[in-house]
PDB file of N, CA and C in Angstrom:
ATOM      1  N   MET D   1      -2.361 -22.025  12.946  1.00 84.00           N
ATOM      2  CA  MET D   1      -2.942 -20.645  13.162  1.00 84.00           C
ATOM      3  C   MET D   1      -4.328 -20.638  12.860  1.00 84.00           C
ATOM      4  N   LYS D   2      -5.170 -20.140  13.805  1.00 91.00           N
ATOM      5  CA  LYS D   2      -6.606 -20.107  13.402  1.00 91.00           C
ATOM      6  C   LYS D   2      -6.916 -18.686  12.817  1.00 91.00           C
ATOM      7  N   ILE D   3      -7.595 -18.612  11.827  1.00 94.00           N
ATOM      8  CA  ILE D   3      -7.949 -17.332  11.173  1.00 94.00           C
ATOM      9  C   ILE D   3      -9.350 -17.040  11.559  1.00 94.00           C
ATOM     10  N   SER D   4      -9.720 -15.900  12.100  1.00 95.00           N
ATOM     11  CA  SER D   4     -10.908 -15.635  12.603  1.00 95.00           C
ATOM     12  C   SER D   4     -11.859 -15.147  11.520  1.00 95.00           C
ATOM     13  N   GLU D   5     -13.035 -15.128  11.583  1.00 95.00           N
ATOM     14  CA  GLU D   5     -13.924 -14.555  10.770  1.00 95.00           C
ATOM     15  C   GLU D   5     -13.775 -13.117  10.380  1.00 95.00           C
ATOM     16  N   ASP D   6     -13.569 -12.357  11.579  1.00 96.00           N
ATOM     17  CA  ASP D   6     -13.281 -10.995  11.502  1.00 96.00           C
ATOM     18  C   ASP D   6     -11.999 -10.696  10.601  1.00 96.00           C
ATOM     19  N   ALA D   7     -11.090 -11.540  10.773  1.00 96.00           N
ATOM     20  CA  ALA D   7      -9.835 -11.369   9.742  1.00 96.00           C
ATOM     21  C   ALA D   7     -10.220 -11.607   8.314  1.00 96.00           C
ATOM     22  N   VAL D   8     -11.162 -12.704   8.099  1.00 96.00           N
ATOM     23  CA  VAL D   8     -11.505 -12.804   6.747  1.00 96.00           C
ATOM     24  C   VAL D   8     -12.294 -11.594   6.147  1.00 96.00           C
ATOM     25  N   ARG D   9     -13.119 -11.215   6.981  1.00 97.00           N
ATOM     26  CA  ARG D   9     -13.943  -9.879   6.670  1.00 97.00           C
ATOM     27  C   ARG D   9     -13.046  -8.739   6.373  1.00 97.00           C
ATOM     28  N   HIS D  10     -12.083  -8.634   7.173  1.00 97.00           N
ATOM     29  CA  HIS D  10     -11.015  -7.524   7.136  1.00 97.00           C
ATOM     30  C   HIS D  10     -10.253  -7.713   5.707  1.00 97.00           C
ATOM     31  N   VAL D  11      -9.771  -8.829   5.444  1.00 95.00           N
ATOM     32  CA  VAL D  11      -9.115  -9.087   4.223  1.00 95.00           C
ATOM     33  C   VAL D  11      -9.964  -8.802   2.950  1.00 95.00           C
ATOM     34  N   ALA D  12     -11.108  -9.295   3.041  1.00 96.00           N
ATOM     35  CA  ALA D  12     -12.115  -9.186   2.026  1.00 96.00           C
ATOM     36  C   ALA D  12     -12.388  -7.729   1.773  1.00 96.00           C
ATOM     37  N   ALA D  13     -12.465  -6.922   2.894  1.00 96.00           N
ATOM     38  CA  ALA D  13     -12.669  -5.460   2.619  1.00 96.00           C
ATOM     39  C   ALA D  13     -11.614  -4.855   1.896  1.00 96.00           C
ATOM     40  N   LEU D  14     -10.296  -5.168   2.361  1.00 97.00           N
ATOM     41  CA  LEU D  14      -8.982  -4.677   1.595  1.00 97.00           C
ATOM     42  C   LEU D  14      -9.070  -5.017   0.177  1.00 97.00           C
ATOM     43  N   ALA D  15      -9.472  -6.185  -0.099  1.00 96.00           N
ATOM     44  CA  ALA D  15      -9.556  -6.720  -1.662  1.00 96.00           C
ATOM     45  C   ALA D  15     -10.756  -6.308  -2.210  1.00 96.00           C
ATOM     46  N   ARG D  16     -11.657  -5.344  -1.554  1.00 97.00           N
ATOM     47  CA  ARG D  16     -12.915  -4.915  -2.127  1.00 97.00           C
ATOM     48  C   ARG D  16     -13.804  -6.206  -2.575  1.00 97.00           C
ATOM     49  N   LEU D  17     -13.856  -7.292  -1.812  1.00 96.00           N
ATOM     50  CA  LEU D  17     -14.695  -8.324  -2.033  1.00 96.00           C
ATOM     51  C   LEU D  17     -15.954  -8.257  -1.147  1.00 96.00           C
ATOM     52  N   SER D  18     -16.937  -8.659  -1.728  1.00 96.00           N
ATOM     53  CA  SER D  18     -18.260  -8.817  -0.931  1.00 96.00           C
ATOM     54  C   SER D  18     -18.504 -10.148  -0.566  1.00 96.00           C
ATOM     55  N   LEU D  19     -18.251 -10.458   0.753  1.00 96.00           N
ATOM     56  CA  LEU D  19     -18.649 -11.890   1.121  1.00 96.00           C
ATOM     57  C   LEU D  19     -19.812 -11.971   2.051  1.00 96.00           C
ATOM     58  N   SER D  20     -20.656 -12.996   1.953  1.00 96.00           N
ATOM     59  CA  SER D  20     -21.751 -13.191   2.726  1.00 96.00           C
ATOM     60  C   SER D  20     -21.297 -13.836   4.056  1.00 96.00           C
ATOM     61  N   ASP D  21     -22.200 -13.886   5.027  1.00 96.00           N
ATOM     62  CA  ASP D  21     -21.671 -14.643   6.411  1.00 96.00           C
ATOM     63  C   ASP D  21     -21.500 -15.975   6.060  1.00 96.00           C
ATOM     64  N   ARG D  22     -22.113 -16.736   5.263  1.00 97.00           N
ATOM     65  CA  ARG D  22     -21.954 -18.078   4.869  1.00 97.00           C
ATOM     66  C   ARG D  22     -20.672 -18.226   4.332  1.00 97.00           C
ATOM     67  N   GLU D  23     -20.213 -17.472   3.299  1.00 97.00           N
ATOM     68  CA  GLU D  23     -18.963 -17.521   2.699  1.00 97.00           C
ATOM     69  C   GLU D  23     -17.868 -17.279   3.555  1.00 97.00           C
ATOM     70  N   VAL D  24     -17.832 -16.255   4.551  1.00 97.00           N
ATOM     71  CA  VAL D  24     -16.977 -16.046   5.571  1.00 97.00           C
ATOM     72  C   VAL D  24     -16.832 -17.172   6.393  1.00 97.00           C
ATOM     73  N   ALA D  25     -17.956 -17.771   6.921  1.00 96.00           N
ATOM     74  CA  ALA D  25     -17.748 -19.036   7.710  1.00 96.00           C
ATOM     75  C   ALA D  25     -17.175 -20.240   7.092  1.00 96.00           C
ATOM     76  N   HIS D  26     -17.426 -20.242   5.672  1.00 96.00           N
ATOM     77  CA  HIS D  26     -16.807 -21.501   5.038  1.00 96.00           C
ATOM     78  C   HIS D  26     -15.222 -21.091   4.676  1.00 96.00           C
ATOM     79  N   LEU D  27     -14.889 -19.960   4.450  1.00 96.00           N
ATOM     80  CA  LEU D  27     -13.488 -19.549   4.181  1.00 96.00           C
ATOM     81  C   LEU D  27     -12.520 -19.493   5.360  1.00 96.00           C
ATOM     82  N   ALA D  28     -12.932 -19.148   6.510  1.00 96.00           N
ATOM     83  CA  ALA D  28     -12.092 -19.009   7.653  1.00 96.00           C
ATOM     84  C   ALA D  28     -11.439 -20.349   8.068  1.00 96.00           C
ATOM     85  N   PRO D  29     -12.080 -21.498   8.044  1.00 96.00           N
ATOM     86  CA  PRO D  29     -11.382 -22.741   8.367  1.00 96.00           C
ATOM     87  C   PRO D  29     -10.354 -23.096   7.212  1.00 96.00           C
ATOM     88  N   GLN D  30     -10.839 -22.906   5.838  1.00 96.00           N
ATOM     89  CA  GLN D  30      -9.992 -23.344   4.818  1.00 96.00           C
ATOM     90  C   GLN D  30      -8.621 -22.440   4.844  1.00 96.00           C
ATOM     91  N   LEU D  31      -8.800 -21.051   5.019  1.00 95.00           N
ATOM     92  CA  LEU D  31      -7.710 -20.291   5.113  1.00 95.00           C
ATOM     93  C   LEU D  31      -6.868 -20.680   6.408  1.00 95.00           C
ATOM     94  N   SER D  32      -7.257 -21.037   7.381  1.00 95.00           N
ATOM     95  CA  SER D  32      -6.518 -21.581   8.663  1.00 95.00           C
ATOM     96  C   SER D  32      -5.745 -22.753   8.287  1.00 95.00           C
ATOM     97  N   GLU D  33      -6.219 -23.775   7.466  1.00 96.00           N
ATOM     98  CA  GLU D  33      -5.611 -24.967   6.943  1.00 96.00           C
ATOM     99  C   GLU D  33      -4.486 -24.592   6.068  1.00 96.00           C
ATOM    100  N   ILE D  34      -4.625 -23.501   5.260  1.00 96.00           N
ATOM    101  CA  ILE D  34      -3.658 -23.107   4.274  1.00 96.00           C
ATOM    102  C   ILE D  34      -2.543 -22.537   5.127  1.00 96.00           C
ATOM    103  N   ILE D  35      -2.705 -21.644   6.011  1.00 94.00           N
ATOM    104  CA  ILE D  35      -1.671 -21.138   6.826  1.00 94.00           C
ATOM    105  C   ILE D  35      -0.979 -22.158   7.585  1.00 94.00           C
ATOM    106  N   ASP D  36      -1.699 -23.210   8.265  1.00 95.00           N
ATOM    107  CA  ASP D  36      -0.934 -24.322   8.805  1.00 95.00           C
ATOM    108  C   ASP D  36      -0.029 -25.031   7.931  1.00 95.00           C
ATOM    109  N   TYR D  37      -0.533 -25.318   6.710  1.00 96.00           N
ATOM    110  CA  TYR D  37       0.275 -25.900   5.818  1.00 96.00           C
ATOM    111  C   TYR D  37       1.647 -25.191   5.525  1.00 96.00           C
ATOM    112  N   ALA D  38       1.325 -23.883   5.280  1.00 95.00           N
ATOM    113  CA  ALA D  38       2.539 -23.039   4.918  1.00 95.00           C
ATOM    114  C   ALA D  38       3.595 -23.023   6.150  1.00 95.00           C
ATOM    115  N   GLU D  39       3.047 -23.048   7.342  1.00 94.00           N
ATOM    116  CA  GLU D  39       3.872 -23.127   8.564  1.00 94.00           C
ATOM    117  C   GLU D  39       4.588 -24.570   8.499  1.00 94.00           C
ATOM    118  N   GLN D  40       3.898 -25.489   8.245  1.00 94.00           N
ATOM    119  CA  GLN D  40       4.586 -26.870   8.106  1.00 94.00           C
ATOM    120  C   GLN D  40       5.886 -26.800   7.064  1.00 94.00           C
ATOM    121  N   LEU D  41       5.583 -26.170   6.017  1.00 93.00           N
ATOM    122  CA  LEU D  41       6.658 -26.152   4.930  1.00 93.00           C
ATOM    123  C   LEU D  41       7.980 -25.152   5.397  1.00 93.00           C
ATOM    124  N   GLN D  42       7.474 -24.420   6.437  1.00 93.00           N
ATOM    125  CA  GLN D  42       8.734 -23.501   6.939  1.00 93.00           C
ATOM    126  C   GLN D  42       9.586 -24.498   7.732  1.00 93.00           C
ATOM    127  N   GLU D  43       9.254 -25.628   8.294  1.00 93.00           N
ATOM    128  CA  GLU D  43       9.849 -26.438   9.184  1.00 93.00           C
ATOM    129  C   GLU D  43      10.828 -27.400   8.396  1.00 93.00           C
ATOM    130  N   VAL D  44      10.696 -27.525   7.120  1.00 93.00           N
ATOM    131  CA  VAL D  44      11.427 -28.373   6.139  1.00 93.00           C
ATOM    132  C   VAL D  44      12.974 -28.024   6.215  1.00 93.00           C
ATOM    133  N   ASP D  45      13.832 -29.054   6.443  1.00 93.00           N
ATOM    134  CA  ASP D  45      15.189 -28.695   6.445  1.00 93.00           C
ATOM    135  C   ASP D  45      15.745 -28.717   5.020  1.00 93.00           C
ATOM    136  N   LEU D  46      16.258 -27.499   4.709  1.00 90.00           N
ATOM    137  CA  LEU D  46      16.714 -27.192   3.291  1.00 90.00           C
ATOM    138  C   LEU D  46      18.160 -26.851   3.291  1.00 90.00           C
ATOM    139  N   SER D  47      18.820 -27.300   4.420  1.00 91.00           N
ATOM    140  CA  SER D  47      20.193 -26.857   4.441  1.00 91.00           C
ATOM    141  C   SER D  47      21.148 -27.568   3.486  1.00 91.00           C
ATOM    142  N   ASP D  48      20.702 -28.702   2.977  1.00 91.00           N
ATOM    143  CA  ASP D  48      21.597 -29.404   1.826  1.00 91.00           C
ATOM    144  C   ASP D  48      21.037 -29.153   0.323  1.00 91.00           C
ATOM    145  N   VAL D  49      20.098 -28.149   0.345  1.00 86.00           N
ATOM    146  CA  VAL D  49      19.614 -27.779  -0.983  1.00 86.00           C
ATOM    147  C   VAL D  49      20.126 -26.397  -1.616  1.00 86.00           C
ATOM    148  N   LYS D  50      20.703 -26.473  -2.741  1.00 84.00           N
ATOM    149  CA  LYS D  50      21.327 -25.269  -3.316  1.00 84.00           C
ATOM    150  C   LYS D  50      20.122 -24.381  -3.767  1.00 84.00           C
ATOM    151  N   PRO D  51      20.237 -23.141  -3.542  1.00 85.00           N
ATOM    152  CA  PRO D  51      19.198 -22.162  -4.075  1.00 85.00           C
ATOM    153  C   PRO D  51      19.250 -22.199  -5.657  1.00 85.00           C
ATOM    154  N   THR D  52      18.055 -22.307  -6.190  1.00 82.00           N
ATOM    155  CA  THR D  52      17.944 -22.208  -7.598  1.00 82.00           C
ATOM    156  C   THR D  52      16.620 -21.253  -8.067  1.00 82.00           C
ATOM    157  N   SER D  53      16.752 -20.860  -9.276  1.00 80.00           N
ATOM    158  CA  SER D  53      15.653 -19.933  -9.704  1.00 80.00           C
ATOM    159  C   SER D  53      14.534 -20.860 -10.286  1.00 80.00           C
ATOM    160  N   HIS D  54      14.918 -22.058 -10.760  1.00 79.00           N
ATOM    161  CA  HIS D  54      13.929 -23.072 -11.342  1.00 79.00           C
ATOM    162  C   HIS D  54      14.181 -24.408 -10.803  1.00 79.00           C
ATOM    163  N   SER D  55      13.122 -25.319 -10.848  1.00 78.00           N
ATOM    164  CA  SER D  55      13.356 -26.566 -10.282  1.00 78.00           C
ATOM    165  C   SER D  55      14.002 -27.403 -11.267  1.00 78.00           C
ATOM    166  N   LEU D  56      14.074 -27.044 -12.549  1.00 80.00           N
ATOM    167  CA  LEU D  56      14.640 -27.825 -13.563  1.00 80.00           C
ATOM    168  C   LEU D  56      15.829 -27.077 -14.170  1.00 80.00           C
ATOM    169  N   THR D  57      16.847 -27.711 -14.624  1.00 78.00           N
ATOM    170  CA  THR D  57      17.870 -27.150 -15.208  1.00 78.00           C
ATOM    171  C   THR D  57      17.581 -26.493 -16.545  1.00 78.00           C
ATOM    172  N   GLN D  58      17.791 -25.216 -16.650  1.00 73.00           N
ATOM    173  CA  GLN D  58      17.552 -24.422 -17.827  1.00 73.00           C
ATOM    174  C   GLN D  58      18.854 -24.239 -18.548  1.00 73.00           C
ATOM    175  N   THR D  59      18.620 -24.230 -19.973  1.00 78.00           N
ATOM    176  CA  THR D  59      19.738 -23.939 -20.886  1.00 78.00           C
ATOM    177  C   THR D  59      19.090 -23.110 -21.986  1.00 78.00           C
ATOM    178  N   ASN D  60      20.040 -22.102 -22.508  1.00 77.00           N
ATOM    179  CA  ASN D  60      19.553 -21.354 -23.624  1.00 77.00           C
ATOM    180  C   ASN D  60      19.447 -22.066 -24.828  1.00 77.00           C
ATOM    181  N   VAL D  61      18.296 -22.020 -25.375  1.00 79.00           N
ATOM    182  CA  VAL D  61      18.129 -22.914 -26.659  1.00 79.00           C
ATOM    183  C   VAL D  61      18.207 -22.058 -27.962  1.00 79.00           C
ATOM    184  N   PHE D  62      18.430 -20.831 -27.758  1.00 85.00           N
ATOM    185  CA  PHE D  62      18.488 -19.861 -28.877  1.00 85.00           C
ATOM    186  C   PHE D  62      19.914 -19.807 -29.509  1.00 85.00           C
ATOM    187  N   ARG D  63      19.915 -19.589 -30.746  1.00 83.00           N
ATOM    188  CA  ARG D  63      21.216 -19.536 -31.575  1.00 83.00           C
ATOM    189  C   ARG D  63      22.028 -18.102 -31.073  1.00 83.00           C
ATOM    190  N   GLU D  64      23.312 -18.160 -31.429  1.00 86.00           N
ATOM    191  CA  GLU D  64      24.065 -16.820 -30.951  1.00 86.00           C
ATOM    192  C   GLU D  64      23.630 -15.829 -31.890  1.00 86.00           C
ATOM    193  N   ASP D  65      23.721 -14.690 -31.537  1.00 87.00           N
ATOM    194  CA  ASP D  65      23.428 -13.481 -32.427  1.00 87.00           C
ATOM    195  C   ASP D  65      24.581 -13.336 -33.261  1.00 87.00           C
ATOM    196  N   GLU D  66      24.250 -13.409 -34.634  1.00 90.00           N
ATOM    197  CA  GLU D  66      25.309 -13.084 -35.598  1.00 90.00           C
ATOM    198  C   GLU D  66      24.937 -12.056 -36.540  1.00 90.00           C
ATOM    199  N   PRO D  67      25.784 -10.987 -36.923  1.00 93.00           N
ATOM    200  CA  PRO D  67      25.362 -10.028 -37.849  1.00 93.00           C
ATOM    201  C   PRO D  67      25.218 -10.469 -39.202  1.00 93.00           C
ATOM    202  N   ARG D  68      24.138 -10.126 -39.949  1.00 92.00           N
ATOM    203  CA  ARG D  68      24.099 -10.448 -41.228  1.00 92.00           C
ATOM    204  C   ARG D  68      23.301  -9.359 -41.988  1.00 92.00           C
ATOM    205  N   PRO D  69      23.426  -9.468 -43.304  1.00 92.00           N
ATOM    206  CA  PRO D  69      22.764  -8.398 -43.957  1.00 92.00           C
ATOM    207  C   PRO D  69      21.194  -8.446 -43.909  1.00 92.00           C
ATOM    208  N   SER D  70      20.529  -7.222 -43.824  1.00 90.00           N
ATOM    209  CA  SER D  70      19.187  -7.029 -43.684  1.00 90.00           C
ATOM    210  C   SER D  70      18.598  -6.703 -45.015  1.00 90.00           C
ATOM    211  N   LEU D  71      17.348  -6.443 -44.985  1.00 88.00           N
ATOM    212  CA  LEU D  71      16.495  -5.972 -46.014  1.00 88.00           C
ATOM    213  C   LEU D  71      17.083  -4.575 -46.417  1.00 88.00           C
ATOM    214  N   ALA D  72      17.062  -4.187 -47.692  1.00 89.00           N
ATOM    215  CA  ALA D  72      17.476  -2.894 -48.129  1.00 89.00           C
ATOM    216  C   ALA D  72      16.309  -1.952 -47.750  1.00 89.00           C
ATOM    217  N   ARG D  73      16.365  -0.735 -47.203  1.00 87.00           N
ATOM    218  CA  ARG D  73      15.384   0.118 -46.860  1.00 87.00           C
ATOM    219  C   ARG D  73      14.247   0.196 -47.875  1.00 87.00           C
ATOM    220  N   GLU D  74      14.809   0.329 -49.170  1.00 87.00           N
ATOM    221  CA  GLU D  74      13.621   0.446 -50.112  1.00 87.00           C
ATOM    222  C   GLU D  74      12.754  -0.788 -50.233  1.00 87.00           C
ATOM    223  N   VAL D  75      13.366  -1.955 -49.933  1.00 88.00           N
ATOM    224  CA  VAL D  75      12.518  -3.166 -50.053  1.00 88.00           C
ATOM    225  C   VAL D  75      11.487  -3.155 -48.881  1.00 88.00           C
ATOM    226  N   ALA D  76      12.027  -2.872 -47.742  1.00 87.00           N
ATOM    227  CA  ALA D  76      11.222  -2.862 -46.547  1.00 87.00           C
ATOM    228  C   ALA D  76      10.076  -1.878 -46.630  1.00 87.00           C
ATOM    229  N   LEU D  77      10.329  -0.726 -47.081  1.00 88.00           N
ATOM    230  CA  LEU D  77       9.301   0.432 -47.267  1.00 88.00           C
ATOM    231  C   LEU D  77       8.319   0.050 -48.323  1.00 88.00           C
ATOM    232  N   ALA D  78       8.782  -0.686 -49.406  1.00 87.00           N
ATOM    233  CA  ALA D  78       7.950  -1.135 -50.385  1.00 87.00           C
ATOM    234  C   ALA D  78       6.782  -2.091 -49.796  1.00 87.00           C
ATOM    235  N   CYS D  79       7.177  -2.963 -48.863  1.00 85.00           N
ATOM    236  CA  CYS D  79       6.177  -3.854 -48.327  1.00 85.00           C
ATOM    237  C   CYS D  79       5.215  -3.170 -47.317  1.00 85.00           C
ATOM    238  N   ALA D  80       5.580  -1.860 -46.758  1.00 88.00           N
ATOM    239  CA  ALA D  80       4.738  -1.274 -45.910  1.00 88.00           C
ATOM    240  C   ALA D  80       3.398  -0.738 -46.476  1.00 88.00           C
ATOM    241  N   PRO D  81       2.252  -0.702 -45.788  1.00 89.00           N
ATOM    242  CA  PRO D  81       1.077  -0.203 -46.412  1.00 89.00           C
ATOM    243  C   PRO D  81       1.186   1.300 -46.499  1.00 89.00           C
ATOM    244  N   ASP D  82       1.919   2.062 -45.842  1.00 90.00           N
ATOM    245  CA  ASP D  82       2.107   3.464 -45.924  1.00 90.00           C
ATOM    246  C   ASP D  82       3.551   3.880 -45.386  1.00 90.00           C
ATOM    247  N   SER D  83       4.101   4.647 -46.274  1.00 87.00           N
ATOM    248  CA  SER D  83       5.481   5.094 -45.781  1.00 87.00           C
ATOM    249  C   SER D  83       5.660   6.614 -46.176  1.00 87.00           C
ATOM    250  N   THR D  84       6.418   7.227 -45.690  1.00 85.00           N
ATOM    251  CA  THR D  84       6.925   8.597 -45.913  1.00 85.00           C
ATOM    252  C   THR D  84       8.354   8.792 -45.560  1.00 85.00           C
ATOM    253  N   ASP D  85       9.046   9.344 -46.696  1.00 82.00           N
ATOM    254  CA  ASP D  85      10.547   9.573 -46.617  1.00 82.00           C
ATOM    255  C   ASP D  85      11.199   8.235 -46.311  1.00 82.00           C
ATOM    256  N   GLU D  86      11.741   8.029 -45.224  1.00 86.00           N
ATOM    257  CA  GLU D  86      12.556   6.793 -44.838  1.00 86.00           C
ATOM    258  C   GLU D  86      11.846   6.016 -43.801  1.00 86.00           C
ATOM    259  N   TYR D  87      10.684   6.296 -43.341  1.00 88.00           N
ATOM    260  CA  TYR D  87       9.934   5.689 -42.243  1.00 88.00           C
ATOM    261  C   TYR D  87       8.565   5.029 -42.710  1.00 88.00           C
ATOM    262  N   VAL D  88       8.049   4.042 -41.982  1.00 89.00           N
ATOM    263  CA  VAL D  88       6.812   3.450 -42.125  1.00 89.00           C
ATOM    264  C   VAL D  88       5.893   4.386 -41.243  1.00 89.00           C
ATOM    265  N   ARG D  89       4.716   4.718 -41.907  1.00 88.00           N
ATOM    266  CA  ARG D  89       3.745   5.443 -41.175  1.00 88.00           C
ATOM    267  C   ARG D  89       2.689   4.569 -40.614  1.00 88.00           C
ATOM    268  N   VAL D  90       2.350   4.830 -39.424  1.00 87.00           N
ATOM    269  CA  VAL D  90       1.294   4.027 -38.755  1.00 87.00           C
ATOM    270  C   VAL D  90       0.183   5.070 -38.090  1.00 87.00           C
ATOM    271  N   PRO D  91      -0.991   4.571 -37.801  1.00 86.00           N
ATOM    272  CA  PRO D  91      -1.859   5.385 -37.137  1.00 86.00           C
ATOM    273  C   PRO D  91      -1.588   5.662 -35.875  1.00 86.00           C
ATOM    274  N   ALA D  92      -1.879   6.987 -35.457  1.00 84.00           N
ATOM    275  CA  ALA D  92      -1.550   7.524 -34.123  1.00 84.00           C
ATOM    276  C   ALA D  92      -2.166   6.743 -33.080  1.00 84.00           C
ATOM    277  N   VAL D  93      -1.437   6.587 -31.986  1.00 86.00           N
ATOM    278  CA  VAL D  93      -1.921   5.781 -30.947  1.00 86.00           C
ATOM    279  C   VAL D  93      -2.065   6.622 -29.739  1.00 86.00           C
ATOM    280  N   LEU D  94      -1.269   7.707 -29.554  1.00 84.00           N
ATOM    281  CA  LEU D  94      -1.420   8.538 -28.488  1.00 84.00           C
ATOM    282  C   LEU D  94      -1.932   9.832 -29.072  1.00 84.00           C
ATOM    283  N   GLU D  95      -2.576  10.583 -28.195  1.00 75.00           N
ATOM    284  CA  GLU D  95      -3.140  11.991 -28.805  1.00 75.00           C
ATOM    285  C   GLU D  95      -2.276  12.827 -28.060  1.00 75.00           C
ATOM    286  N   GLY D  96      -2.013  14.014 -28.762  1.00 64.00           N
ATOM    287  CA  GLY D  96      -1.238  15.072 -28.311  1.00 64.00           C
ATOM    288  C   GLY D  96       0.093  15.250 -28.682  1.00 64.00           C
TER     289      GLY D  96
END
């Protein structure tokens, strides 16, 4: 598929890119080659290939969640630079 220079200018304008005439002339054939390659990939027979989300087999390497005792509230608050009542105080992030 041949990409015209007008098409390159149109896409560049949509992307708010400023391209010189030289850049447009340089990019048009390159983009045409990329589209041609993508069209070739569409012709590959994948009927015997199972759909996957990854090319490699993935397994969960994390441990199982197991409940266990946590820090006492007093100990956790003692480590905080600033606390009030039962909460850690942090600087305000949002106004209002």
